[in-house]
Amino acid sequence: MPEEYKQHYMKRHFKLHRIFYVVLFGVVLFCRIKDLTPVMGLVYYIPVLIGCFLLDELYLRKFDKISPKYHSLRVLTEIFLLSLGNLIGPPHPMQFLSIMLFELLLVFEDMILYDIFDDYHIFLRRVLYLSFIVLGMVSCFRNELTGAWIILGVLLAVCLIGFVFVLFHSYVEGIRTYEKKATDLYFDYVNMVEERDKLKVYQDRVEAVNKEINRQKLELVKANKDLETMNEEVRSLISVMKDFTSSFDVPGNATRMLENIMEIKEPGVCGIYIDRKVYMNENPYMQILSSNQTLQSALARDFVSIYEKLRVRGGTDPMIICKDKIHLEALLSDTTLVNVVAFPAYENETYYGVMVIGSGAYDFFESGYSFYESSLMDFTAAVRSAKLYLQMEDMATKDGLTGVYNRAYFNENYPSICAKSIVNEKSLSVAMLDIDKFKSVNDTYGHLAGDEVIRMVASVARKYAKKYNGYAVRYGGEEFLLILQGFTVDEFYDILKEAHDDIVNNIVEFEGEKIYVNASIGMSQYPDIATEIVDVLDQSDHAMYFSKEHGRGMIVIYGREEECLMKSGKISEFRRDA
């Protein structure tokens, strides 16, 4: 029986004890007052009842600390004392009945509270309890049991013994059955608890697995998204690379790269700056793409400063100009850009330019810089290829000594130049220039000095070709061509006059010697002079030889030789020869 129930039961049961003690006291006193019991019975029962009462009170207060064995001993002691009183003097039947009921109450109480159910203890308790009760009964009615009443007393005792034995047996078997069921239920409960714990562990594992699966699903979704983005970036890079391999146009390739970045990454602004003389370019190249004109203007303003900062800093890592609206460099600080990064364009760790990417988004560079660096690396390879191609083309089309176009380039491209003039309805002016007395320079100062003279004259021709968007060609040893489009005869003559003055005024110094140079120039033009464009070159050649034959050092317009002689002051020699 659980201790909590025992405590509750004992408190209520001992209330019943007290009632019985009051009743027993009352019955004993009543029987004595009516002279129904001897004096000795009264003298004996009063102390016994008081002792039993005190024993009950003590036991109740120490119940949780007293062994069940002592409880049986208490019950046995009280039954023995109450039954022993019958030997002193036979009590009145009313007194006997009250004591008998109280003894049965004590036996019932012992059955309820005693937790030891082995057969030895049970049998011993049965024998002792019944022995004392029967002893009390026999003692109480020893004078009245005669004849048939003895048999009736024996039958009554047997019935009582049988009743108590049956009651004990039923109770004990019930308790044992209850204990067996309780034990089975307990083990079932234990098994259920174990199974519950196992299920809880399994549930926790399943929950952990589900969380891990969900986490992996999210990571897989992100990985798939990143993979799709990466595939898109790779496809775009391959497409741009194919365009690079089919073109040696560096500005065009730069535009293609920037357009791809704008399409794939959608930055606020992107641009590239390339230094001069990277791909045979005389001037720096800059290209900026943005839908915001203010951002374009701001980047164009700071592009050179960004490039110079990169060169001073050195290294090949990207330079962060602005990160999450915090400007690490004093550049582009007056814009709405939140993140700005400058990517150095370099070849063999030598800078040739910079690419700048800027955005108004805080997480714009969350995926890193690899796409931009790959784009720039592909572009660098394209620049290298274009540079090699242009250098080879330059070597094939330019004269090695002077740097102007050579005769092979002229022969291949002169027909297309003529056709372009006809289609665009532009005039075509051709001047042939020959250095005067060049053989004398070689004979006097040597061939190295002659090379310096040729370089000087070629530089003048290249200067005016570049100035007027024309062509300077080394046609022979010391012969050069200057070809311009869109000028009248007089305009072209004035240009040649200026160029001739430069040649005359440029004194070549070689090994301490001053070499004065002069040149004879002949010119023609289509359509004002030559009616057929194919005749322009021959006419300029004739005009140049006319200058050579009539005093050298002058400019002669084909068909206007006498006029040119008059301008140069050599008309007398022409008439004398005529």
Coordinates of C-alpha atoms in Angstrom, one line a residue:
M1 CA 0.0 0.0 0.0
P2 CA 1.4 3.4 -0.8
E3 CA 2.6 5.4 2.1
E4 CA 0.4 8.4 1.3
Y5 CA -2.7 6.2 1.5
K6 CA -1.5 4.5 4.7
Q7 CA -1.0 7.9 6.3
H8 CA -4.5 9.0 5.3
Y9 CA -6.0 5.6 6.3
M10 CA -4.3 5.6 9.7
K11 CA -5.6 9.1 10.6
R12 CA -9.2 8.1 9.8
H13 CA -8.8 4.6 11.4
F14 CA -7.5 5.9 14.7
K15 CA -10.4 8.2 14.9
L16 CA -12.5 5.0 14.9
H17 CA -10.1 3.6 17.6
R18 CA -10.9 6.5 19.9
I19 CA -14.6 6.0 19.4
F20 CA -14.2 2.3 20.3
Y21 CA -12.1 3.3 23.4
V22 CA -14.9 5.6 24.5
V23 CA -17.5 2.9 23.9
L24 CA -15.4 0.3 25.7
F25 CA -14.9 2.6 28.7
G26 CA -18.6 3.3 28.7
V27 CA -19.6 -0.4 28.4
V28 CA -17.1 -1.4 31.2
L29 CA -18.4 1.4 33.5
F30 CA -22.0 0.6 32.7
C31 CA -21.6 -3.0 33.4
R32 CA -19.8 -2.3 36.7
I33 CA -22.5 0.2 37.8
K34 CA -25.2 -2.4 37.1
D35 CA -23.0 -5.0 38.9
L36 CA -22.9 -7.0 35.8
T37 CA -19.1 -7.5 36.0
P38 CA -16.8 -8.2 38.9
V39 CA -14.6 -5.5 40.4
M40 CA -11.4 -7.2 39.2
G41 CA -12.6 -6.9 35.6
L42 CA -13.1 -3.2 36.0
V43 CA -9.7 -2.8 37.7
Y44 CA -8.0 -4.7 34.9
Y45 CA -9.7 -3.3 31.8
I46 CA -9.4 0.4 32.8
P47 CA -5.5 0.3 32.8
V48 CA -5.5 -2.0 29.7
L49 CA -7.7 0.3 27.7
I50 CA -5.7 3.3 28.8
G51 CA -2.4 1.5 27.9
C52 CA -3.8 0.5 24.5
F53 CA -5.0 4.0 23.9
L54 CA -1.6 5.5 24.6
L55 CA 0.1 2.8 22.5
D56 CA -2.2 3.7 19.6
E57 CA -1.5 7.4 20.0
L58 CA 2.3 6.8 20.1
Y59 CA 2.1 4.5 17.1
L60 CA 0.1 7.0 15.1
R61 CA 2.7 9.7 15.7
K62 CA 5.6 7.4 14.8
F63 CA 3.8 5.5 12.1
D64 CA 6.1 6.6 9.2
K65 CA 9.2 5.5 11.3
I66 CA 8.0 2.1 12.6
S67 CA 8.5 -1.2 10.8
P68 CA 5.4 -3.2 9.8
K69 CA 6.6 -6.0 12.1
Y70 CA 6.2 -3.7 15.1
H71 CA 2.7 -2.9 13.9
S72 CA 1.7 -6.6 14.0
L73 CA 3.4 -6.8 17.4
R74 CA 1.2 -3.9 18.6
V75 CA -2.0 -5.5 17.3
L76 CA -1.0 -8.8 18.8
T77 CA -0.2 -7.2 22.2
E78 CA -3.6 -5.3 22.3
I79 CA -5.6 -8.5 21.4
F80 CA -3.7 -10.5 23.9
L81 CA -4.3 -8.0 26.7
L82 CA -8.0 -7.6 25.9
S83 CA -8.5 -11.4 25.7
L84 CA -6.5 -11.9 28.9
G85 CA -9.0 -9.8 30.8
N86 CA -11.6 -12.6 30.4
L87 CA -9.5 -14.9 32.6
I88 CA -9.8 -12.5 35.5
G89 CA -13.5 -12.6 35.6
P90 CA -16.1 -13.5 33.0
P91 CA -17.4 -10.2 31.6
H92 CA -20.9 -9.4 30.6
P93 CA -21.8 -10.5 27.1
M94 CA -22.2 -6.8 26.1
Q95 CA -18.6 -6.1 27.2
F96 CA -17.4 -9.3 25.5
L97 CA -19.1 -8.3 22.3
S98 CA -17.6 -4.8 22.3
I99 CA -14.1 -6.2 23.0
M100 CA -14.6 -8.9 20.3
L101 CA -15.6 -6.2 17.7
F102 CA -12.6 -4.1 18.6
E103 CA -10.3 -7.2 18.3
L104 CA -11.7 -7.9 14.8
L105 CA -11.1 -4.2 13.9
L106 CA -7.5 -4.6 15.0
V107 CA -7.2 -7.8 12.8
F108 CA -8.7 -6.0 9.8
E109 CA -6.4 -3.1 10.4
D110 CA -3.4 -5.4 10.5
M111 CA -4.5 -7.0 7.2
I112 CA -4.7 -3.6 5.6
L113 CA -1.4 -2.1 6.8
Y114 CA 0.9 -5.1 7.0
D115 CA 3.0 -5.4 3.8
I116 CA 4.8 -8.7 4.4
F117 CA 2.9 -11.5 2.6
D118 CA 5.2 -14.5 2.8
D119 CA 3.4 -17.7 3.9
Y120 CA 5.3 -18.0 7.2
H121 CA 4.4 -14.6 8.6
I122 CA 0.8 -15.0 7.4
F123 CA 0.3 -18.4 9.1
L124 CA 2.0 -17.2 12.3
R125 CA -0.2 -14.2 12.5
R126 CA -3.3 -16.3 11.8
V127 CA -2.5 -18.7 14.6
L128 CA -1.6 -16.1 17.2
Y129 CA -4.6 -13.9 16.5
L130 CA -7.1 -16.8 16.5
S131 CA -5.5 -18.4 19.5
F132 CA -5.9 -15.2 21.6
I133 CA -9.4 -14.6 20.3
V134 CA -10.5 -18.1 21.0
L135 CA -8.8 -18.0 24.3
G136 CA -10.8 -14.9 25.1
M137 CA -14.1 -16.5 24.0
V138 CA -13.5 -19.7 26.0
S139 CA -12.5 -17.7 29.0
C140 CA -15.5 -15.5 28.8
F141 CA -18.0 -18.3 28.6
R142 CA -16.2 -21.0 30.5
N143 CA -18.9 -21.2 33.2
E144 CA -21.8 -21.2 30.7
L145 CA -20.4 -23.8 28.3
T146 CA -21.9 -27.1 29.5
G147 CA -23.4 -29.9 27.6
A148 CA -24.7 -28.9 24.2
W149 CA -23.4 -25.4 24.7
I150 CA -19.9 -26.7 24.5
I151 CA -20.6 -28.1 21.1
L152 CA -22.2 -24.8 20.1
G153 CA -19.1 -22.9 21.4
V154 CA -16.8 -25.2 19.6
L155 CA -18.8 -24.7 16.3
L156 CA -18.8 -21.0 16.9
A157 CA -15.0 -21.0 17.4
V158 CA -14.5 -23.1 14.3
C159 CA -16.7 -20.8 12.4
L160 CA -14.8 -17.8 13.7
I161 CA -11.5 -19.5 12.9
G162 CA -12.7 -20.4 9.4
F163 CA -14.1 -16.9 8.8
V164 CA -10.8 -15.4 9.8
F165 CA -8.8 -17.9 7.8
V166 CA -11.0 -17.3 4.8
L167 CA -10.8 -13.5 5.3
F168 CA -7.0 -13.7 5.6
H169 CA -6.8 -16.0 2.6
S170 CA -9.0 -13.9 0.4
Y171 CA -7.3 -10.7 1.4
V172 CA -3.8 -12.1 0.9
E173 CA -4.7 -13.7 -2.4
G174 CA -6.3 -10.4 -3.5
I175 CA -3.3 -8.5 -2.4
R176 CA -1.0 -11.0 -4.2
T177 CA -3.2 -10.8 -7.4
Y178 CA -3.2 -7.0 -7.0
E179 CA 0.6 -7.0 -6.6
K180 CA 1.0 -9.3 -9.6
K181 CA -1.1 -7.1 -11.7
A182 CA 0.6 -4.0 -10.2
T183 CA 3.9 -5.6 -11.0
D184 CA 2.9 -6.5 -14.5
L185 CA 1.5 -3.0 -14.9
Y186 CA 4.7 -1.6 -13.5
F187 CA 6.9 -3.5 -15.9
D188 CA 4.5 -2.6 -18.7
Y189 CA 4.8 1.0 -17.6
V190 CA 8.6 0.6 -17.4
N191 CA 8.5 -0.9 -20.9
M192 CA 6.2 1.8 -22.1
V193 CA 8.5 4.4 -20.5
E194 CA 11.5 2.8 -22.2
E195 CA 9.6 2.6 -25.5
R196 CA 8.6 6.2 -25.0
D197 CA 12.1 7.2 -24.3
K198 CA 13.3 5.3 -27.4
L199 CA 10.5 6.9 -29.4
K200 CA 11.5 10.3 -28.0
V201 CA 15.1 9.6 -29.0
Y202 CA 13.9 8.4 -32.4
Q203 CA 11.6 11.4 -32.7
D204 CA 14.5 13.7 -31.8
R205 CA 16.7 12.0 -34.4
V206 CA 13.9 12.2 -37.0
E207 CA 13.4 15.9 -36.1
A208 CA 17.1 16.5 -36.3
V209 CA 17.2 14.6 -39.6
N210 CA 14.3 16.6 -40.9
K211 CA 16.0 19.9 -39.8
E212 CA 19.2 18.7 -41.6
I213 CA 17.2 17.8 -44.7
N214 CA 15.4 21.1 -44.7
R215 CA 18.7 22.9 -44.2
Q216 CA 20.3 20.9 -47.0
K217 CA 17.2 21.6 -49.1
L218 CA 17.7 25.3 -48.6
E219 CA 21.4 25.0 -49.3
L220 CA 20.6 22.9 -52.4
V221 CA 18.2 25.5 -53.6
K222 CA 20.8 28.2 -53.0
A223 CA 23.4 26.0 -54.6
N224 CA 21.2 25.4 -57.6
K225 CA 20.5 29.1 -57.9
D226 CA 24.2 29.9 -57.6
L227 CA 24.9 27.1 -60.2
E228 CA 22.4 28.6 -62.6
T229 CA 23.9 32.0 -62.1
M230 CA 27.4 30.6 -62.5
N231 CA 26.3 28.7 -65.7
E232 CA 24.8 31.9 -67.1
E233 CA 27.9 33.8 -66.3
V234 CA 30.1 31.1 -67.8
R235 CA 27.9 31.0 -71.0
S236 CA 28.1 34.8 -71.2
L237 CA 31.9 34.7 -70.7
I238 CA 32.3 32.1 -73.4
S239 CA 30.1 34.1 -75.8
V240 CA 32.1 37.2 -75.1
M241 CA 35.4 35.3 -75.5
K242 CA 34.2 34.0 -78.9
D243 CA 33.6 37.6 -79.9
F244 CA 37.1 38.5 -78.7
T245 CA 38.7 35.8 -80.8
S246 CA 37.0 37.0 -83.9
S247 CA 37.9 40.7 -83.5
F248 CA 41.1 42.7 -82.9
D249 CA 39.1 45.9 -82.2
V250 CA 40.1 46.7 -78.7
P251 CA 37.5 49.5 -78.1
G252 CA 34.8 47.3 -79.6
N253 CA 35.8 44.4 -77.4
A254 CA 35.8 46.7 -74.3
T255 CA 32.3 47.8 -75.1
R256 CA 31.2 44.1 -75.6
M257 CA 32.6 43.2 -72.2
L258 CA 30.9 46.1 -70.4
E259 CA 27.6 45.4 -72.1
N260 CA 27.8 41.8 -70.9
I261 CA 28.5 42.9 -67.3
M262 CA 25.6 45.3 -67.5
E263 CA 23.3 42.5 -68.8
I264 CA 24.4 39.8 -66.3
K265 CA 25.1 41.7 -63.1
E266 CA 23.1 44.9 -63.7
P267 CA 25.4 47.3 -61.8
G268 CA 24.7 51.0 -61.5
V269 CA 27.7 51.9 -63.5
C270 CA 30.7 50.1 -65.1
G271 CA 33.6 51.4 -67.1
I272 CA 37.1 50.8 -68.3
Y273 CA 40.1 53.0 -68.7
I274 CA 43.1 51.9 -70.9
D275 CA 46.4 53.8 -70.9
R276 CA 48.0 55.1 -74.1
K277 CA 50.2 53.0 -76.3
V278 CA 48.7 49.7 -75.0
Y279 CA 47.4 48.5 -78.3
M280 CA 49.1 50.9 -80.7
N281 CA 46.8 53.7 -79.4
E282 CA 48.3 57.1 -79.2
N283 CA 45.8 58.4 -76.6
P284 CA 44.1 56.8 -73.5
Y285 CA 40.8 55.0 -74.1
M286 CA 37.8 55.4 -71.8
Q287 CA 34.4 53.7 -72.0
I288 CA 31.6 54.0 -69.4
L289 CA 28.1 52.4 -69.4
S290 CA 25.3 53.6 -67.1
S291 CA 21.7 54.6 -67.3
N292 CA 22.5 57.4 -65.0
Q293 CA 24.2 60.3 -66.6
T294 CA 25.4 61.7 -63.3
L295 CA 27.2 58.5 -62.5
Q296 CA 28.8 58.5 -65.9
S297 CA 30.1 62.0 -65.4
A298 CA 31.4 61.3 -61.9
L299 CA 33.3 58.2 -63.0
A300 CA 34.7 60.0 -66.1
R301 CA 35.9 62.7 -63.7
D302 CA 37.7 60.3 -61.3
F303 CA 38.8 57.6 -63.7
V304 CA 42.3 58.8 -64.1
S305 CA 42.7 59.3 -60.3
I306 CA 41.5 55.8 -59.7
Y307 CA 44.1 54.5 -62.2
E308 CA 46.9 56.4 -60.6
K309 CA 45.9 55.2 -57.1
L310 CA 46.0 51.7 -58.3
R311 CA 49.4 52.1 -59.8
V312 CA 50.8 53.7 -56.6
R313 CA 49.2 50.9 -54.5
G314 CA 50.5 48.1 -56.6
G315 CA 49.4 44.5 -56.4
T316 CA 46.8 42.6 -58.4
D317 CA 43.9 42.6 -55.9
P318 CA 40.8 44.6 -56.5
M319 CA 40.8 48.0 -54.7
I320 CA 37.6 48.7 -52.7
I321 CA 36.7 52.3 -53.2
C322 CA 33.3 52.2 -51.3
K323 CA 31.9 49.4 -49.2
D324 CA 28.3 49.5 -47.8
K325 CA 28.3 53.3 -48.2
I326 CA 31.6 53.7 -46.4
H327 CA 34.1 55.4 -48.7
L328 CA 37.6 54.0 -48.2
E329 CA 39.0 56.2 -50.9
A330 CA 38.1 59.9 -51.5
L331 CA 36.6 59.1 -54.9
L332 CA 33.0 59.0 -56.2
S333 CA 31.9 60.2 -52.7
D334 CA 29.3 62.6 -54.2
T335 CA 27.3 59.8 -55.8
T336 CA 24.5 57.4 -54.7
L337 CA 26.8 54.4 -55.1
V338 CA 26.9 52.1 -52.1
N339 CA 29.6 49.6 -53.3
V340 CA 32.4 50.5 -55.7
V341 CA 35.3 48.3 -56.6
A342 CA 38.2 49.0 -59.0
F343 CA 39.7 45.9 -60.8
P344 CA 43.3 46.4 -62.1
A345 CA 43.9 45.5 -65.7
Y346 CA 47.4 44.1 -65.9
E347 CA 49.6 42.0 -68.0
N348 CA 52.7 40.3 -66.4
E349 CA 52.0 42.4 -63.3
T350 CA 52.2 45.6 -65.3
Y351 CA 49.1 47.8 -65.2
Y352 CA 47.6 48.9 -68.5
G353 CA 44.2 50.1 -67.3
V354 CA 41.4 49.7 -64.7
M355 CA 37.8 48.5 -64.7
V356 CA 35.4 50.1 -62.2
I357 CA 32.1 48.5 -61.1
G358 CA 29.7 50.4 -58.9
S359 CA 26.2 49.7 -57.5
G360 CA 23.6 51.2 -55.2
A361 CA 22.8 47.8 -53.7
Y362 CA 24.3 46.8 -50.3
D363 CA 24.8 43.1 -51.2
F364 CA 25.9 43.6 -54.7
F365 CA 29.4 42.0 -54.3
E366 CA 28.0 39.2 -52.0
S367 CA 28.9 36.5 -54.6
G368 CA 32.5 37.8 -54.9
Y369 CA 34.6 39.3 -57.7
S370 CA 35.3 36.2 -59.8
F371 CA 33.0 37.1 -62.7
Y372 CA 34.5 40.6 -63.1
E373 CA 38.1 39.3 -62.8
S374 CA 37.4 36.5 -65.3
S375 CA 35.9 39.1 -67.7
L376 CA 38.9 41.3 -67.3
M377 CA 41.3 38.4 -67.8
D378 CA 39.6 37.4 -71.0
F379 CA 39.7 41.0 -72.2
T380 CA 43.4 41.2 -71.3
A381 CA 44.0 38.1 -73.5
A382 CA 42.1 39.8 -76.3
V383 CA 44.2 43.0 -75.8
R384 CA 47.4 40.9 -75.9
S385 CA 46.2 39.2 -79.1
A386 CA 45.1 42.5 -80.7
K387 CA 48.4 44.1 -79.7
L388 CA 50.4 41.3 -81.4
Y389 CA 48.2 41.4 -84.4
L390 CA 48.5 45.2 -84.7
Q391 CA 52.3 45.0 -84.2
M392 CA 52.5 42.4 -87.0
E393 CA 50.2 44.4 -89.1
D394 CA 52.3 47.5 -88.4
M395 CA 55.5 45.6 -89.3
A396 CA 53.9 44.5 -92.5
T397 CA 52.4 47.8 -93.5
K398 CA 54.9 50.3 -92.0
D399 CA 58.4 51.1 -93.1
G400 CA 60.9 49.9 -90.6
L401 CA 63.1 53.0 -90.7
T402 CA 60.5 55.7 -90.7
G403 CA 57.3 54.3 -89.3
V404 CA 55.2 55.6 -92.2
Y405 CA 53.3 53.2 -94.5
N406 CA 55.5 51.2 -96.9
R407 CA 55.1 50.6 -100.7
A408 CA 53.4 47.3 -100.2
Y409 CA 50.7 48.8 -98.1
F410 CA 50.2 51.6 -100.6
N411 CA 49.9 49.2 -103.6
E412 CA 47.3 47.1 -101.7
N413 CA 45.2 50.0 -100.3
Y414 CA 45.5 52.8 -102.9
P415 CA 42.7 51.4 -105.1
S416 CA 40.3 51.3 -102.1
I417 CA 41.3 54.9 -101.2
C418 CA 40.5 56.0 -104.7
A419 CA 37.2 54.1 -104.7
K420 CA 36.3 55.7 -101.4
S421 CA 36.9 59.2 -102.7
I422 CA 34.7 58.5 -105.7
V423 CA 31.9 57.0 -103.6
N424 CA 32.0 59.8 -101.0
E425 CA 32.5 62.4 -103.8
K426 CA 35.6 63.7 -102.1
S427 CA 38.6 65.1 -103.8
L428 CA 41.8 63.1 -103.8
S429 CA 45.1 65.0 -103.5
V430 CA 48.5 63.3 -104.0
A431 CA 51.9 64.8 -103.4
M432 CA 55.2 63.1 -104.3
L433 CA 58.2 64.3 -102.4
D434 CA 61.9 63.6 -103.1
I435 CA 64.8 64.7 -101.0
D436 CA 67.2 66.9 -103.0
K437 CA 70.8 65.8 -103.5
F438 CA 70.3 62.9 -101.1
K439 CA 73.2 61.0 -102.8
S440 CA 75.5 63.8 -101.8
V441 CA 74.4 63.5 -98.2
N442 CA 75.3 59.9 -98.2
D443 CA 78.6 60.5 -99.9
T444 CA 79.5 63.4 -97.6
Y445 CA 78.1 62.3 -94.2
G446 CA 77.6 58.5 -94.6
H447 CA 74.5 56.3 -94.8
L448 CA 73.7 56.7 -91.1
A449 CA 73.4 60.4 -91.6
G450 CA 71.2 59.7 -94.6
D451 CA 69.0 57.6 -92.5
E452 CA 68.5 60.5 -90.1
V453 CA 67.6 62.8 -92.9
I454 CA 65.1 60.2 -94.2
R455 CA 63.6 59.9 -90.7
M456 CA 63.2 63.7 -90.4
V457 CA 61.4 64.0 -93.7
A458 CA 59.2 61.0 -92.9
S459 CA 58.3 62.5 -89.5
V460 CA 57.1 65.7 -91.3
A461 CA 55.0 63.8 -93.7
R462 CA 53.5 61.7 -90.9
K463 CA 52.8 64.8 -88.9
Y464 CA 50.6 66.3 -91.7
A465 CA 49.1 63.0 -92.6
K466 CA 47.9 62.6 -89.0
K467 CA 46.9 66.3 -88.8
Y468 CA 44.6 66.1 -91.8
N469 CA 43.6 62.4 -91.5
G470 CA 45.6 61.3 -94.5
Y471 CA 48.3 58.8 -95.4
A472 CA 52.1 59.2 -95.4
V473 CA 53.9 56.6 -97.5
R474 CA 57.6 55.9 -98.2
Y475 CA 57.3 55.3 -101.9
G476 CA 61.0 54.6 -102.6
G477 CA 64.5 55.2 -101.1
E478 CA 64.1 58.9 -100.5
E479 CA 60.7 59.4 -102.1
F480 CA 57.5 59.9 -100.1
L481 CA 53.8 60.3 -100.8
L482 CA 51.3 62.5 -98.8
I483 CA 47.7 61.6 -99.7
L484 CA 44.8 63.7 -98.4
Q485 CA 41.1 63.7 -99.2
G486 CA 38.5 66.6 -99.3
F487 CA 40.9 69.5 -100.1
T488 CA 40.9 71.9 -103.0
V489 CA 44.1 72.4 -105.1
D490 CA 45.0 75.6 -103.4
E491 CA 44.3 74.2 -99.9
F492 CA 46.5 71.2 -100.6
Y493 CA 49.2 73.5 -102.0
D494 CA 49.2 75.6 -98.8
I495 CA 49.5 72.4 -96.7
L496 CA 52.5 71.3 -98.8
K497 CA 54.0 74.8 -98.5
E498 CA 53.8 74.5 -94.7
A499 CA 55.3 71.0 -94.8
H500 CA 58.1 72.1 -97.1
D501 CA 59.0 74.9 -94.8
D502 CA 59.2 72.4 -91.9
I503 CA 61.6 70.2 -93.9
V504 CA 63.8 73.2 -94.8
N505 CA 63.8 74.5 -91.3
N506 CA 64.6 71.2 -89.6
I507 CA 68.4 71.0 -89.6
V508 CA 69.6 67.5 -89.0
E509 CA 72.5 67.3 -86.6
F510 CA 74.7 64.2 -86.9
E511 CA 78.0 63.7 -85.1
G512 CA 78.5 67.4 -84.7
E513 CA 77.6 68.2 -88.3
K514 CA 74.6 70.2 -89.4
I515 CA 72.9 68.9 -92.5
Y516 CA 70.5 71.2 -94.3
V517 CA 67.7 69.4 -96.2
N518 CA 65.5 70.4 -99.1
A519 CA 63.0 68.6 -101.1
S520 CA 61.2 68.7 -104.5
I521 CA 57.5 68.2 -104.4
G522 CA 55.0 67.5 -107.2
M523 CA 51.2 67.4 -106.7
S524 CA 48.0 66.7 -108.5
Q525 CA 44.3 66.4 -107.6
Y526 CA 41.2 64.7 -108.6
P527 CA 38.9 65.9 -110.1
D528 CA 40.1 69.5 -110.5
I529 CA 43.4 68.6 -112.2
A530 CA 43.1 64.9 -113.2
T531 CA 39.8 64.0 -114.8
E532 CA 40.5 60.3 -114.2
I533 CA 41.5 59.3 -110.6
V534 CA 44.0 56.8 -111.8
D535 CA 46.1 59.6 -113.3
V536 CA 46.6 61.5 -110.1
L537 CA 49.7 59.5 -109.0
D538 CA 51.4 59.7 -112.4
Q539 CA 50.7 63.5 -112.6
S540 CA 52.2 64.1 -109.2
D541 CA 55.3 62.1 -110.2
H542 CA 55.7 64.2 -113.4
A543 CA 55.3 67.4 -111.4
M544 CA 57.9 66.3 -108.9
Y545 CA 60.4 65.5 -111.7
F546 CA 59.6 68.9 -113.2
S547 CA 60.7 70.5 -109.9
K548 CA 63.9 68.4 -109.9
E549 CA 64.7 69.5 -113.5
H550 CA 64.0 73.1 -112.9
G551 CA 66.0 74.0 -109.8
R552 CA 64.8 71.7 -107.1
G553 CA 63.4 72.8 -103.7
M554 CA 60.0 73.9 -104.9
I555 CA 56.4 72.7 -105.1
V556 CA 54.9 72.1 -108.5
I557 CA 51.3 71.7 -109.4
Y558 CA 50.7 69.5 -112.4
G559 CA 49.5 71.6 -115.3
R560 CA 50.5 74.8 -113.5
E561 CA 54.2 74.5 -113.7
E562 CA 55.0 78.0 -114.9
E563 CA 52.8 79.5 -112.2
C564 CA 54.7 77.5 -109.6
L565 CA 58.1 78.6 -111.0
M566 CA 57.0 82.2 -110.8
K567 CA 56.1 81.7 -107.1
S568 CA 59.5 80.1 -106.5
G569 CA 61.4 82.8 -108.5
K570 CA 62.8 80.3 -111.0
I571 CA 60.8 81.3 -114.0
S572 CA 63.9 82.7 -115.8
E573 CA 65.6 79.3 -115.8
F574 CA 62.4 77.8 -117.2
R575 CA 62.3 80.2 -120.1
R576 CA 66.0 79.9 -120.8
D577 CA 65.6 76.1 -121.0
A578 CA 62.6 76.4 -123.1

